[in-house]
mmCIF file of C-alpha atoms and ligand atoms in Angstrom:
data_model
loop_
_atom_site.group_PDB
_atom_site.id
_atom_site.type_symbol
_atom_site.label_atom_id
_atom_site.label_comp_id
_atom_site.label_asym_id
_atom_site.label_seq_id
_atom_site.Cartn_x
_atom_site.Cartn_y
_atom_site.Cartn_z
ATOM 1 C CA UNK A 27 -90.298 -41.959 -100.443
ATOM 2 C CA UNK A 28 -91.895 -38.914 -99.186
ATOM 3 C CA UNK A 29 -93.153 -37.133 -96.142
ATOM 4 C CA UNK A 30 -96.956 -36.731 -96.425
ATOM 5 C CA UNK A 31 -99.303 -34.647 -94.630
ATOM 6 C CA UNK A 32 -103.043 -36.322 -95.632
ATOM 7 C CA UNK A 33 -105.940 -34.041 -94.713
ATOM 8 C CA UNK A 34 -109.276 -35.692 -94.755
ATOM 9 C CA UNK A 35 -109.534 -39.254 -93.936
ATOM 10 C CA UNK A 36 -113.060 -40.069 -94.671
ATOM 11 C CA UNK A 37 -114.393 -42.963 -97.258
ATOM 12 C CA UNK A 38 -111.631 -42.399 -99.700
ATOM 13 C CA UNK A 39 -108.965 -40.811 -97.766
ATOM 14 C CA UNK A 40 -108.533 -43.305 -94.970
ATOM 15 C CA UNK A 41 -107.827 -46.322 -97.621
ATOM 16 C CA UNK A 42 -105.606 -43.614 -99.630
ATOM 17 C CA UNK A 43 -103.503 -42.853 -97.156
ATOM 18 C CA UNK A 44 -103.383 -46.494 -95.656
ATOM 19 C CA UNK A 45 -101.967 -47.434 -98.891
ATOM 20 C CA UNK A 46 -99.425 -44.306 -99.246
ATOM 21 C CA UNK A 47 -98.105 -45.733 -95.608
ATOM 22 C CA UNK A 48 -98.128 -49.525 -96.719
ATOM 23 C CA UNK A 49 -95.962 -48.716 -99.435
ATOM 24 C CA UNK A 50 -93.445 -47.243 -96.986
ATOM 25 C CA UNK A 51 -94.019 -43.199 -97.367
ATOM 26 C CA UNK A 52 -93.967 -41.165 -94.114
ATOM 27 C CA UNK A 53 -97.933 -40.076 -93.772
ATOM 28 C CA UNK A 54 -99.245 -37.898 -91.103
ATOM 29 C CA UNK A 55 -102.877 -37.570 -91.343
ATOM 30 C CA UNK A 56 -105.486 -35.124 -89.882
ATOM 31 C CA UNK A 57 -109.257 -35.224 -89.822
ATOM 32 C CA UNK A 58 -112.536 -34.218 -87.975
ATOM 33 C CA UNK A 59 -113.271 -37.754 -86.914
ATOM 34 C CA UNK A 60 -110.593 -38.977 -84.737
ATOM 35 C CA UNK A 61 -111.987 -42.647 -85.121
ATOM 36 C CA UNK A 62 -110.196 -42.533 -88.399
ATOM 37 C CA UNK A 63 -107.048 -42.594 -86.891
ATOM 38 C CA UNK A 64 -107.062 -46.460 -85.802
ATOM 39 C CA UNK A 65 -106.355 -47.519 -89.150
ATOM 40 C CA UNK A 66 -103.732 -45.177 -90.611
ATOM 41 C CA UNK A 67 -101.917 -46.124 -87.170
ATOM 42 C CA UNK A 68 -102.313 -49.679 -87.914
ATOM 43 C CA UNK A 69 -100.958 -49.145 -91.195
ATOM 44 C CA UNK A 70 -97.895 -47.345 -90.072
ATOM 45 C CA UNK A 71 -99.084 -43.737 -90.369
ATOM 46 C CA UNK A 72 -99.210 -41.123 -87.754
ATOM 47 C CA UNK A 73 -102.061 -39.120 -86.700
ATOM 48 C CA UNK A 74 -101.766 -35.272 -86.089
ATOM 49 C CA UNK A 75 -104.561 -33.164 -84.287
ATOM 50 C CA UNK A 76 -103.942 -30.175 -86.352
ATOM 51 C CA UNK A 77 -103.405 -29.070 -90.075
ATOM 52 C CA UNK A 78 -100.167 -27.361 -88.861
ATOM 53 C CA UNK A 79 -98.766 -30.470 -87.339
ATOM 54 C CA UNK A 80 -99.902 -32.781 -90.340
ATOM 55 C CA UNK A 81 -97.840 -30.707 -92.912
ATOM 56 C CA UNK A 82 -95.091 -28.744 -91.080
ATOM 57 C CA UNK A 83 -92.559 -31.030 -92.408
ATOM 58 C CA UNK A 84 -94.212 -32.352 -95.376
ATOM 59 C CA UNK A 85 -92.862 -32.314 -99.164
ATOM 60 C CA UNK A 86 -96.151 -33.068 -100.494
ATOM 61 C CA UNK A 87 -99.791 -32.433 -98.967
ATOM 62 C CA UNK A 88 -102.566 -34.000 -99.871
ATOM 63 C CA UNK A 89 -106.264 -33.078 -99.620
ATOM 64 C CA UNK A 90 -109.250 -35.295 -99.669
ATOM 65 C CA UNK A 91 -112.245 -33.343 -98.445
ATOM 66 C CA UNK A 92 -115.856 -33.031 -99.325
ATOM 67 C CA UNK A 93 -116.081 -29.712 -101.184
ATOM 68 C CA UNK A 94 -114.232 -26.236 -101.923
ATOM 69 C CA UNK A 95 -115.465 -24.544 -98.373
ATOM 70 C CA UNK A 96 -113.399 -27.351 -96.790
ATOM 71 C CA UNK A 97 -110.792 -27.214 -99.138
ATOM 72 C CA UNK A 98 -110.383 -23.531 -99.160
ATOM 73 C CA UNK A 99 -110.448 -23.432 -94.899
ATOM 74 C CA UNK A 100 -107.888 -25.920 -94.959
ATOM 75 C CA UNK A 101 -105.590 -24.916 -97.314
ATOM 76 C CA UNK A 102 -106.189 -20.744 -97.139
ATOM 77 C CA UNK A 103 -106.978 -20.612 -93.731
ATOM 78 C CA UNK A 104 -105.144 -18.797 -91.454
ATOM 79 C CA UNK A 105 -104.542 -22.246 -89.818
ATOM 80 C CA UNK A 106 -104.020 -23.964 -93.074
ATOM 81 C CA UNK A 107 -101.610 -25.385 -95.553
ATOM 82 C CA UNK A 108 -100.260 -22.661 -96.831
ATOM 83 C CA UNK A 109 -99.705 -20.972 -93.389
ATOM 84 C CA UNK A 110 -97.628 -23.851 -92.374
ATOM 85 C CA UNK A 111 -96.310 -26.281 -94.941
ATOM 86 C CA UNK A 112 -92.543 -25.914 -95.930
ATOM 87 C CA UNK A 113 -92.246 -23.705 -99.140
ATOM 88 C CA UNK A 114 -92.040 -25.528 -102.046
ATOM 89 C CA UNK A 115 -94.291 -28.121 -100.911
ATOM 90 C CA UNK A 116 -96.334 -30.084 -103.754
ATOM 91 C CA UNK A 117 -100.509 -30.021 -102.912
ATOM 92 C CA UNK A 118 -102.213 -32.967 -104.578
ATOM 93 C CA UNK A 119 -105.775 -31.998 -104.279
ATOM 94 C CA UNK A 120 -107.860 -35.500 -104.589
ATOM 95 C CA UNK A 121 -111.370 -33.341 -103.874
ATOM 96 C CA UNK A 122 -114.127 -33.086 -106.134
ATOM 97 C CA UNK A 123 -114.495 -29.258 -106.756
ATOM 98 C CA UNK A 124 -115.452 -26.361 -109.026
ATOM 99 C CA UNK A 125 -113.072 -26.259 -111.734
ATOM 100 C CA UNK A 126 -112.582 -22.120 -111.155
ATOM 101 C CA UNK A 127 -111.577 -23.260 -107.297
ATOM 102 C CA UNK A 128 -108.950 -25.178 -108.203
ATOM 103 C CA UNK A 129 -107.631 -22.845 -110.444
ATOM 104 C CA UNK A 130 -107.804 -20.131 -107.912
ATOM 105 C CA UNK A 131 -106.167 -22.438 -105.337
ATOM 106 C CA UNK A 132 -103.319 -22.788 -107.700
ATOM 107 C CA UNK A 133 -102.790 -19.004 -107.949
ATOM 108 C CA UNK A 134 -102.767 -18.457 -104.364
ATOM 109 C CA UNK A 135 -100.437 -21.227 -103.919
ATOM 110 C CA UNK A 136 -98.168 -19.970 -106.722
ATOM 111 C CA UNK A 137 -98.132 -16.608 -105.253
ATOM 112 C CA UNK A 138 -97.228 -18.443 -101.603
ATOM 113 C CA UNK A 139 -94.542 -20.231 -103.094
ATOM 114 C CA UNK A 140 -96.559 -23.921 -103.404
ATOM 115 C CA UNK A 141 -97.305 -26.329 -106.267
ATOM 116 C CA UNK A 142 -100.824 -27.396 -106.941
ATOM 117 C CA UNK A 143 -102.513 -30.070 -108.321
ATOM 118 C CA UNK A 144 -106.328 -30.866 -109.174
ATOM 119 C CA UNK A 145 -106.122 -34.398 -108.991
ATOM 120 C CA UNK A 146 -110.058 -35.769 -108.514
ATOM 121 C CA UNK A 147 -110.429 -39.502 -108.636
ATOM 122 C CA UNK A 148 -112.739 -42.175 -110.029
ATOM 123 C CA UNK A 149 -113.296 -45.497 -108.889
ATOM 124 C CA UNK A 150 -115.594 -45.174 -105.681
ATOM 125 C CA UNK A 151 -114.762 -46.738 -102.171
ATOM 126 C CA UNK A 152 -114.086 -49.954 -103.763
ATOM 127 C CA UNK A 153 -111.192 -48.513 -105.966
ATOM 128 C CA UNK A 154 -109.879 -46.438 -103.232
ATOM 129 C CA UNK A 155 -109.641 -50.020 -101.038
ATOM 130 C CA UNK A 156 -108.274 -51.525 -103.851
ATOM 131 C CA UNK A 157 -105.589 -48.811 -104.828
ATOM 132 C CA UNK A 158 -107.247 -48.901 -108.787
ATOM 133 C CA UNK A 159 -108.435 -45.590 -108.630
ATOM 134 C CA UNK A 160 -108.665 -43.546 -111.872
ATOM 135 C CA UNK A 161 -106.990 -40.305 -111.657
ATOM 136 C CA UNK A 162 -107.444 -36.907 -113.817
ATOM 137 C CA UNK A 163 -104.876 -34.451 -112.984
ATOM 138 C CA UNK A 164 -104.615 -30.703 -113.817
ATOM 139 C CA UNK A 165 -101.660 -28.532 -113.223
ATOM 140 C CA UNK A 166 -98.235 -28.563 -114.885
ATOM 141 C CA UNK A 167 -96.139 -31.322 -116.603
ATOM 142 C CA UNK A 168 -93.506 -31.608 -113.858
ATOM 143 C CA UNK A 169 -95.601 -31.522 -111.186
ATOM 144 C CA UNK A 170 -97.471 -34.332 -112.892
ATOM 145 C CA UNK A 171 -94.303 -36.350 -112.981
ATOM 146 C CA UNK A 172 -93.412 -35.477 -109.245
ATOM 147 C CA UNK A 173 -96.660 -36.805 -108.251
ATOM 148 C CA UNK A 174 -96.228 -40.388 -109.962
ATOM 149 C CA UNK A 175 -95.426 -41.908 -106.976
ATOM 150 C CA UNK A 176 -98.344 -41.119 -105.283
ATOM 151 C CA UNK A 177 -100.345 -41.524 -107.888
ATOM 152 C CA UNK A 178 -99.115 -45.203 -108.864
ATOM 153 C CA UNK A 179 -99.725 -46.276 -105.086
ATOM 154 C CA UNK A 180 -103.374 -45.394 -105.095
ATOM 155 C CA UNK A 181 -104.595 -45.598 -108.897
ATOM 156 C CA UNK A 182 -104.050 -47.693 -111.865
ATOM 157 C CA UNK A 183 -104.968 -44.950 -114.292
ATOM 158 C CA UNK A 184 -103.680 -41.574 -113.940
ATOM 159 C CA UNK A 185 -103.049 -39.100 -117.009
ATOM 160 C CA UNK A 186 -102.125 -35.322 -116.942
ATOM 161 C CA UNK A 187 -105.427 -33.968 -118.775
ATOM 162 C CA UNK A 188 -104.266 -30.113 -119.236
ATOM 163 C CA UNK A 189 -103.881 -26.949 -117.023
ATOM 164 C CA UNK A 190 -105.015 -26.175 -113.731
ATOM 165 C CA UNK A 191 -108.732 -27.111 -113.256
ATOM 166 C CA UNK A 192 -108.720 -29.562 -116.340
ATOM 167 C CA UNK A 193 -108.802 -32.474 -113.790
ATOM 168 C CA UNK A 194 -111.909 -31.226 -112.602
ATOM 169 C CA UNK A 195 -113.746 -30.461 -115.362
ATOM 170 C CA UNK A 196 -113.070 -34.163 -116.545
ATOM 171 C CA UNK A 197 -114.311 -35.224 -113.262
ATOM 172 C CA UNK A 198 -117.515 -33.244 -113.839
ATOM 173 C CA UNK A 199 -117.742 -35.374 -117.399
ATOM 174 C CA UNK A 200 -117.315 -38.774 -115.228
ATOM 175 C CA UNK A 201 -119.964 -37.464 -112.445
ATOM 176 C CA UNK A 202 -122.554 -36.977 -115.434
ATOM 177 C CA UNK A 203 -121.480 -40.557 -117.087
ATOM 178 C CA UNK A 204 -121.881 -42.325 -113.791
ATOM 179 C CA UNK A 205 -125.324 -40.410 -112.277
ATOM 180 C CA UNK A 206 -126.934 -40.871 -116.326
ATOM 181 C CA UNK A 207 -125.793 -44.582 -115.601
ATOM 182 C CA UNK A 208 -127.099 -45.356 -112.064
ATOM 183 C CA UNK A 209 -130.638 -43.600 -113.099
ATOM 184 C CA UNK A 210 -130.866 -45.678 -116.402
ATOM 185 C CA UNK A 211 -129.746 -49.198 -114.453
ATOM 186 C CA UNK A 212 -132.566 -48.507 -111.812
ATOM 187 C CA UNK A 213 -135.008 -47.862 -114.902
ATOM 188 C CA UNK A 214 -134.056 -51.378 -115.933
ATOM 189 C CA UNK A 215 -134.611 -53.005 -112.813
ATOM 190 C CA UNK A 216 -137.708 -51.526 -112.082
ATOM 191 C CA UNK A 217 -138.695 -52.376 -115.685
ATOM 192 C CA UNK A 218 -137.791 -55.804 -115.343
ATOM 193 C CA UNK A 219 -139.232 -56.389 -112.039
ATOM 194 C CA UNK A 220 -142.506 -54.828 -113.241
ATOM 195 C CA UNK A 221 -142.585 -57.390 -115.723
ATOM 196 C CA UNK A 222 -141.876 -60.438 -113.920
ATOM 197 C CA UNK A 223 -138.311 -60.689 -114.879
ATOM 198 C CA UNK A 224 -135.459 -61.825 -112.380
ATOM 199 C CA UNK A 225 -133.873 -58.338 -111.960
ATOM 200 C CA UNK A 226 -130.609 -60.169 -110.866
ATOM 201 C CA UNK A 227 -130.246 -62.308 -113.660
ATOM 202 C CA UNK A 228 -131.111 -59.702 -116.112
ATOM 203 C CA UNK A 229 -128.209 -57.604 -115.010
ATOM 204 C CA UNK A 230 -125.833 -60.104 -115.209
ATOM 205 C CA UNK A 231 -126.519 -60.651 -118.778
ATOM 206 C CA UNK A 232 -126.505 -56.826 -119.266
ATOM 207 C CA UNK A 233 -122.869 -56.459 -117.607
ATOM 208 C CA UNK A 234 -121.386 -59.125 -120.176
ATOM 209 C CA UNK A 235 -123.167 -57.355 -122.980
ATOM 210 C CA UNK A 236 -122.661 -53.841 -124.641
ATOM 211 C CA UNK A 237 -124.662 -52.442 -121.875
ATOM 212 C CA UNK A 238 -121.724 -53.737 -119.488
ATOM 213 C CA UNK A 239 -119.893 -51.397 -117.208
ATOM 214 C CA UNK A 240 -118.044 -50.725 -114.024
ATOM 215 C CA UNK A 241 -121.383 -49.719 -112.151
ATOM 216 C CA UNK A 242 -122.828 -52.925 -113.324
ATOM 217 C CA UNK A 243 -119.990 -55.055 -112.225
ATOM 218 C CA UNK A 244 -119.799 -53.478 -108.986
ATOM 219 C CA UNK A 245 -123.339 -52.360 -107.878
ATOM 220 C CA UNK A 246 -125.825 -54.402 -109.291
ATOM 221 C CA UNK A 247 -125.934 -56.992 -106.927
ATOM 222 C CA UNK A 248 -126.342 -54.411 -104.026
ATOM 223 C CA UNK A 249 -128.813 -52.491 -105.918
ATOM 224 C CA UNK A 250 -131.212 -55.939 -106.661
ATOM 225 C CA UNK A 251 -130.779 -56.192 -102.967
ATOM 226 C CA UNK A 252 -131.599 -52.894 -101.891
ATOM 227 C CA UNK A 253 -128.628 -52.290 -100.030
ATOM 228 C CA UNK A 254 -127.597 -48.663 -100.205
ATOM 229 C CA UNK A 255 -124.826 -48.028 -97.674
ATOM 230 C CA UNK A 256 -122.446 -45.529 -98.840
ATOM 231 C CA UNK A 257 -119.833 -45.499 -101.117
ATOM 232 C CA UNK A 258 -120.726 -41.943 -102.797
ATOM 233 C CA UNK A 259 -123.562 -40.543 -100.900
ATOM 234 C CA UNK A 260 -126.569 -38.828 -103.136
ATOM 235 C CA UNK A 261 -125.168 -35.557 -101.133
ATOM 236 C CA UNK A 262 -122.025 -35.666 -102.691
ATOM 237 C CA UNK A 263 -123.179 -36.357 -106.370
ATOM 238 C CA UNK A 264 -126.126 -33.331 -105.835
ATOM 239 C CA UNK A 265 -122.830 -31.290 -105.281
ATOM 240 C CA UNK A 266 -121.156 -32.576 -108.282
ATOM 241 C CA UNK A 267 -124.332 -32.103 -110.497
ATOM 242 C CA UNK A 268 -124.141 -28.483 -109.524
ATOM 243 C CA UNK A 269 -120.798 -28.356 -110.586
ATOM 244 C CA UNK A 270 -121.728 -29.695 -114.183
ATOM 245 C CA UNK A 271 -124.987 -27.308 -114.402
ATOM 246 C CA UNK A 272 -122.501 -24.520 -113.446
ATOM 247 C CA UNK A 273 -120.166 -25.578 -116.127
ATOM 248 C CA UNK A 274 -122.444 -26.007 -118.923
ATOM 249 C CA UNK A 275 -123.845 -22.721 -118.621
ATOM 250 C CA UNK A 276 -120.393 -21.190 -118.485
ATOM 251 C CA UNK A 277 -119.756 -22.978 -121.699
ATOM 252 C CA UNK A 278 -123.404 -22.040 -123.177
ATOM 253 C CA UNK A 279 -124.087 -25.556 -123.538
ATOM 254 C CA UNK A 280 -127.728 -27.397 -123.463
ATOM 255 C CA UNK A 281 -126.809 -30.609 -121.827
ATOM 256 C CA UNK A 282 -130.582 -32.364 -121.604
ATOM 257 C CA UNK A 283 -129.507 -35.554 -119.759
ATOM 258 C CA UNK A 284 -127.607 -33.838 -117.362
ATOM 259 C CA UNK A 285 -130.461 -31.685 -116.392
ATOM 260 C CA UNK A 286 -132.625 -34.624 -115.730
ATOM 261 C CA UNK A 287 -129.903 -36.575 -114.177
ATOM 262 C CA UNK A 288 -129.460 -33.748 -111.502
ATOM 263 C CA UNK A 289 -133.224 -33.314 -111.378
ATOM 264 C CA UNK A 290 -133.632 -36.978 -110.058
ATOM 265 C CA UNK A 291 -130.694 -36.770 -107.301
ATOM 266 C CA UNK A 292 -132.334 -33.600 -106.293
ATOM 267 C CA UNK A 293 -135.375 -35.818 -105.706
ATOM 268 C CA UNK A 294 -133.770 -38.426 -103.908
ATOM 269 C CA UNK A 295 -131.980 -35.500 -101.517
ATOM 270 C CA UNK A 296 -135.757 -33.887 -101.032
ATOM 271 C CA UNK A 297 -137.012 -37.654 -100.267
ATOM 272 C CA UNK A 298 -134.538 -37.582 -97.087
ATOM 273 C CA UNK A 299 -131.938 -39.997 -99.092
ATOM 274 C CA UNK A 300 -128.783 -37.772 -99.020
ATOM 275 C CA UNK A 301 -126.879 -39.977 -96.738
ATOM 276 C CA UNK A 302 -127.303 -43.193 -98.618
ATOM 277 C CA UNK A 303 -125.169 -44.345 -101.925
ATOM 278 C CA UNK A 304 -125.968 -42.673 -105.175
ATOM 279 C CA UNK A 305 -127.409 -46.085 -106.112
ATOM 280 C CA UNK A 306 -130.377 -45.158 -104.274
ATOM 281 C CA UNK A 307 -131.757 -43.516 -107.607
ATOM 282 C CA UNK A 308 -133.197 -46.730 -107.750
ATOM 283 C CA UNK A 309 -135.375 -45.767 -104.618
ATOM 284 C CA UNK A 310 -136.227 -42.174 -106.691
ATOM 285 C CA UNK A 311 -137.658 -44.132 -109.638
ATOM 286 C CA UNK A 312 -139.828 -46.721 -107.517
ATOM 287 C CA UNK A 313 -141.462 -43.743 -105.756
ATOM 288 C CA UNK A 314 -141.952 -42.144 -109.403
ATOM 289 C CA UNK A 315 -143.686 -45.202 -110.188
ATOM 290 C CA UNK A 316 -145.767 -45.775 -106.809
ATOM 291 C CA UNK A 317 -143.627 -48.769 -105.885
ATOM 292 C CA UNK A 318 -141.782 -47.446 -102.723
ATOM 293 C CA UNK A 319 -144.238 -49.200 -100.253
ATOM 294 C CA UNK A 320 -144.057 -52.606 -101.657
HETATM 295 P P1 NAD I 1673 -116.155 -38.336 -96.591
HETATM 296 O O1 NAD I 1673 -117.264 -37.305 -96.271
HETATM 297 O O2 NAD I 1673 -116.361 -39.645 -96.235
HETATM 298 O O3 NAD I 1673 -114.609 -37.738 -96.073
HETATM 299 C C1 NAD I 1673 -114.567 -36.268 -96.008
HETATM 300 C C2 NAD I 1673 -113.639 -36.239 -94.691
HETATM 301 O O4 NAD I 1673 -112.967 -34.911 -94.683
HETATM 302 C C3 NAD I 1673 -114.209 -36.615 -93.420
HETATM 303 O O5 NAD I 1673 -113.134 -37.454 -92.908
HETATM 304 C C4 NAD I 1673 -114.148 -35.264 -92.772
HETATM 305 O O6 NAD I 1673 -113.564 -35.528 -91.285
HETATM 306 C C5 NAD I 1673 -112.774 -34.562 -93.248
HETATM 307 N N1 NAD I 1673 -112.961 -33.283 -92.971
HETATM 308 C C6 NAD I 1673 -113.944 -32.404 -93.877
HETATM 309 N N2 NAD I 1673 -113.842 -31.032 -93.062
HETATM 310 C C7 NAD I 1673 -112.315 -31.403 -92.530
HETATM 311 C C8 NAD I 1673 -111.440 -30.019 -92.080
HETATM 312 N N3 NAD I 1673 -112.060 -28.888 -91.774
HETATM 313 N N4 NAD I 1673 -110.297 -30.316 -91.558
HETATM 314 C C9 NAD I 1673 -110.065 -32.019 -91.912
HETATM 315 N N5 NAD I 1673 -110.601 -32.582 -92.090
HETATM 316 C C10 NAD I 1673 -111.977 -32.315 -92.597
HETATM 317 O O7 NAD I 1673 -116.155 -37.841 -98.136
HETATM 318 P P2 NAD I 1673 -115.603 -38.834 -99.396
HETATM 319 O O8 NAD I 1673 -116.745 -39.651 -99.892
HETATM 320 O O9 NAD I 1673 -114.280 -39.719 -98.890
HETATM 321 O O10 NAD I 1673 -115.084 -38.171 -100.174
HETATM 322 C C11 NAD I 1673 -114.331 -37.035 -100.399
HETATM 323 C C12 NAD I 1673 -114.094 -36.187 -101.868
HETATM 324 O O11 NAD I 1673 -113.934 -37.292 -102.741
HETATM 325 C C13 NAD I 1673 -115.446 -35.352 -102.215
HETATM 326 O O12 NAD I 1673 -115.132 -34.121 -103.053
HETATM 327 C C14 NAD I 1673 -116.163 -36.495 -103.017
HETATM 328 O O13 NAD I 1673 -116.700 -35.949 -104.052
HETATM 329 C C15 NAD I 1673 -114.881 -37.335 -103.846
HETATM 330 N N6 NAD I 1673 -115.018 -38.646 -104.292
HETATM 331 C C16 NAD I 1673 -115.760 -39.347 -103.435
HETATM 332 C C17 NAD I 1673 -115.950 -40.675 -103.924
HETATM 333 C C18 NAD I 1673 -116.586 -41.961 -103.141
HETATM 334 O O14 NAD I 1673 -117.382 -42.961 -103.696
HETATM 335 N N7 NAD I 1673 -116.945 -41.613 -101.712
HETATM 336 C C19 NAD I 1673 -115.317 -41.234 -105.325
HETATM 337 C C20 NAD I 1673 -114.865 -40.400 -105.817
HETATM 338 C C21 NAD I 1673 -114.608 -39.001 -105.399
#
């Protein structure tokens, strides 16, 4: 069992920290919204009013933050993790950020005496609540082995995919597939409904065939019911499509479906849907077809 400083108790971080506390780890959490502390404390963890207080005795530091500016502030800032955690501590960054930011973080960590893994996750809020996330890990094999005691509590599939940044590259690929799938499911719903077919029944059949996916399993009912409480916000997926676009440019690749999906998600944001779940791509497709006033 480890002493863990856990920074970022949002939609994903809160259930992950609770799982770790319930598994017997000593978890001290810090986040911007203090409402998140009640759950952690009920599950046996403690709260801290600063990064310093959360990490000063930690063997393992976990970050689950929105994007690279927050990660950089929390880890590299003057009041941050590398200023206050004991030397030799292992930082596991579960956030989805740019691969180059993860590489820079690992280099800064090595210079300051810390070990770093990029370990973005997939599985959404449901996967976090159930402790069955998929985790794609970049860094050294030795640090990956150390972190398996954490991964086995919050995840079901965890794979060391390569050196620093490789976890984020795999996560970019994941977000490409997820975004594109949502766009296609949205179009399928609009198509079936326009032709007078019950989309709920239609998607039940799709879920059992070759078109089946975790998205259809977990989200088809809420999509047909037009329930878009996040979950994973369109704003965050917009961030991830930016990471994909940059990565494709760096590699001199043309990824046309990625470009289209990026544009649809940007349209959702422009339509004021940024704080809704990314399954609200359905609303974007409806608007494209003049169906949004129905
Ligand atoms: P969220 O906005 O719900 O949570 C982020 C948390 O970070 C908030 O609790 C906020 O208070 C905290 N925070 C922000 N800045 C901070 C700071 N300076 N100091 C301390 N705490 C700070 O976001 P989320 O949905 O939990 O996503 C977190 C990360 O996980 C993102 O990178 C996202 O892309 C990724 N992700 C999310 C999902 C999902 O379904 N929500 C799935 C997979 C990956």
